[in-house]
PDB file of C-alpha atoms in Angstrom:
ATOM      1  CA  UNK R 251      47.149   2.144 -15.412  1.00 62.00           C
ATOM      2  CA  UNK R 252      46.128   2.741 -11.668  1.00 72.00           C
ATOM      3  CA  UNK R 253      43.709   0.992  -9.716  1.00 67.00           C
ATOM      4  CA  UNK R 254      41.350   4.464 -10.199  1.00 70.00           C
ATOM      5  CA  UNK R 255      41.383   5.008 -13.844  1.00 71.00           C
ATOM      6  CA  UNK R 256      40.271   1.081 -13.540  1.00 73.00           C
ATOM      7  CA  UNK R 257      37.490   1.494 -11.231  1.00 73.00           C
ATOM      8  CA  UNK R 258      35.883   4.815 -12.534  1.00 78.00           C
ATOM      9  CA  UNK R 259      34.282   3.456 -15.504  1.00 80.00           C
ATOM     10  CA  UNK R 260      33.118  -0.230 -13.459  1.00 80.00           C
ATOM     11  CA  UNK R 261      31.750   2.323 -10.611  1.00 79.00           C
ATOM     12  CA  UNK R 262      30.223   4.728 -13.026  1.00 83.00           C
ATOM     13  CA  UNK R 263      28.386   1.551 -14.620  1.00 82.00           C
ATOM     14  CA  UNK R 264      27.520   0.179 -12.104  1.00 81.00           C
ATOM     15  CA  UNK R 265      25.590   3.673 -11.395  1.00 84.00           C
ATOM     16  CA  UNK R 266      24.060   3.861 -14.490  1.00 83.00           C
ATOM     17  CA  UNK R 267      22.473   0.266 -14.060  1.00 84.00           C
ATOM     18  CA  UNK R 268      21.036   1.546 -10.648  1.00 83.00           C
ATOM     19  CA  UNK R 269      19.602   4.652 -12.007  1.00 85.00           C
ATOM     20  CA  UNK R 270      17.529   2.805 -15.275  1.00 86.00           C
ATOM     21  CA  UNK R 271      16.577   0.300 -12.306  1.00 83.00           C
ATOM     22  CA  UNK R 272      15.531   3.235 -10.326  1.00 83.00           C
ATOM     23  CA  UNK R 273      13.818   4.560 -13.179  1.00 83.00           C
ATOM     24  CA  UNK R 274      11.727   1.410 -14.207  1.00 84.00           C
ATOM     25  CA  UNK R 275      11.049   0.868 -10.382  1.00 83.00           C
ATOM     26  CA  UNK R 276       9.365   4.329 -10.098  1.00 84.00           C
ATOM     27  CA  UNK R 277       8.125   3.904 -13.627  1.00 85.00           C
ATOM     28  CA  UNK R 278       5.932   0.681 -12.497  1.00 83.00           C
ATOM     29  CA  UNK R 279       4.646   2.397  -9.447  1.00 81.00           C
ATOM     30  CA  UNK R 280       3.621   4.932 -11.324  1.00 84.00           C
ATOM     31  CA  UNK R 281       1.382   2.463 -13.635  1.00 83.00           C
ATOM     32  CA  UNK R 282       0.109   0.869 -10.688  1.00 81.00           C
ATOM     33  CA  UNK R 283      -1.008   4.172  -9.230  1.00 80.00           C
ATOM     34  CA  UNK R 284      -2.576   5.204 -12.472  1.00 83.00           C
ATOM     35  CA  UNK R 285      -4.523   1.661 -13.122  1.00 82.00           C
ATOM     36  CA  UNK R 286      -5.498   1.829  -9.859  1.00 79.00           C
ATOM     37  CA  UNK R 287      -7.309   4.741 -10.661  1.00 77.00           C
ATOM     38  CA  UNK R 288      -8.727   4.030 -13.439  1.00 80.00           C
ATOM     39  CA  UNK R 289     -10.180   0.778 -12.015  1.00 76.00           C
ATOM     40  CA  UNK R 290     -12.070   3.009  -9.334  1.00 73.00           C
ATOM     41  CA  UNK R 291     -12.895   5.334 -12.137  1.00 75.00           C
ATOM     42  CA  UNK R 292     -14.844   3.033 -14.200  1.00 76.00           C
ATOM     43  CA  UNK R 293     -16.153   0.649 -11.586  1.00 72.00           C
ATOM     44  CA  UNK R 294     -17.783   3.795 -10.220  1.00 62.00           C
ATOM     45  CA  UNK R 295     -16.504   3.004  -6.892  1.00 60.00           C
ATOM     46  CA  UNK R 296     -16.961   6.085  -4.792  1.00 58.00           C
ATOM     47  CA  UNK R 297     -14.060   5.244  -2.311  1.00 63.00           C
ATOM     48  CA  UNK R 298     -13.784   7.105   1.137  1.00 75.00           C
ATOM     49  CA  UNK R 299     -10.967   5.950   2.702  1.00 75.00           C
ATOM     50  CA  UNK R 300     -11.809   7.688   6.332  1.00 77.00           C
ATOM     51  CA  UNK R 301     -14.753   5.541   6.235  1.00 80.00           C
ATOM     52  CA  UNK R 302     -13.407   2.504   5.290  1.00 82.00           C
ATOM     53  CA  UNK R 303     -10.354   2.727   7.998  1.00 84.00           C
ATOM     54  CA  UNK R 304     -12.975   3.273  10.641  1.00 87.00           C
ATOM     55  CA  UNK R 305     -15.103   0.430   9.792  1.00 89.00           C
ATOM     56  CA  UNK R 306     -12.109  -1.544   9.158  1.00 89.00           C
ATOM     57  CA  UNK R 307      -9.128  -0.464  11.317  1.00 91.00           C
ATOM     58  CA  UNK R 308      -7.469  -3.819  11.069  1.00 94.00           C
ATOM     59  CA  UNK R 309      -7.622  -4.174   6.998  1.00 90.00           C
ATOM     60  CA  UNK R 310      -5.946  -0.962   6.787  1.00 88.00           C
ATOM     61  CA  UNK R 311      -3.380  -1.803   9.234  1.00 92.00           C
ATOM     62  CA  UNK R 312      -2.985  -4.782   7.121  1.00 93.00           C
ATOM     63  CA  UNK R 313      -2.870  -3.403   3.686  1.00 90.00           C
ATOM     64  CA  UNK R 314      -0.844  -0.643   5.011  1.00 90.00           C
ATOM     65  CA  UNK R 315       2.111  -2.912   5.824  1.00 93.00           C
ATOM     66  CA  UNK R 316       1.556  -4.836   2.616  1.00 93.00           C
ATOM     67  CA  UNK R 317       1.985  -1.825   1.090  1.00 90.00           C
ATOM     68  CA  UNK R 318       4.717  -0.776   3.123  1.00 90.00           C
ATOM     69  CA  UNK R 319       6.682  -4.077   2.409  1.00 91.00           C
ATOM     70  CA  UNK R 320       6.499  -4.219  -1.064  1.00 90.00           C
ATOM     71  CA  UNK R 321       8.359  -0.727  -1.216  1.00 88.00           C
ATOM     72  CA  UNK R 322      11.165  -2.228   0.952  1.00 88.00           C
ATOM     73  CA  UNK R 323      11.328  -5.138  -1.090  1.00 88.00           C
ATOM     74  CA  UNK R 324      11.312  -2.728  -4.447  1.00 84.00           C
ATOM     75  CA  UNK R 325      13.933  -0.259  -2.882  1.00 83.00           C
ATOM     76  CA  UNK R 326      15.649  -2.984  -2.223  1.00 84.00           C
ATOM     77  CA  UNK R 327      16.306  -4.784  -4.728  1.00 81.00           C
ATOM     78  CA  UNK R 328      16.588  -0.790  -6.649  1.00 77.00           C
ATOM     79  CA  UNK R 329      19.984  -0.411  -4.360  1.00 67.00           C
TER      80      UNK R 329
END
């Protein structure tokens, strides 16, 4: 047995595991998007965002890179 028909199925795997991870990663973002919606929805929150980054430039600079880090940190850990 060579070293390749050894590795294949370890490799192939190991990119299963990533995809499902993938998959559940982009499954809980989803969720999070949708019951973030929903919250607005039934608070009755009308939302504008252009208004609120004006008022607030450095909130939204703020959440924007919370935001932003969290993805890192998801695709991250995803690959």
């Amino acid at each position: 047995m060579t070293f390749e028909e050894t590795a294949k199925p370890t490799v192939r795997s190991a990119m299963d595991q990533g995809r499902q991870a993938a998959d559940k990663a982009t499954q809980a973002v989803k969720d999070g998007y949708e019951a973030a919606q929903q919250f607005v929805k039934d608070n009755g929150a009308d939302f504008e965002l252009r208004e609120f980054v004006r008022r607030e430039p450095w909130i939204a600079i703020a959440a924007a890179f919370a935001v932003g880090y969290v993805a890192a940190q998801l695709v991250r850990r995803v690959s």
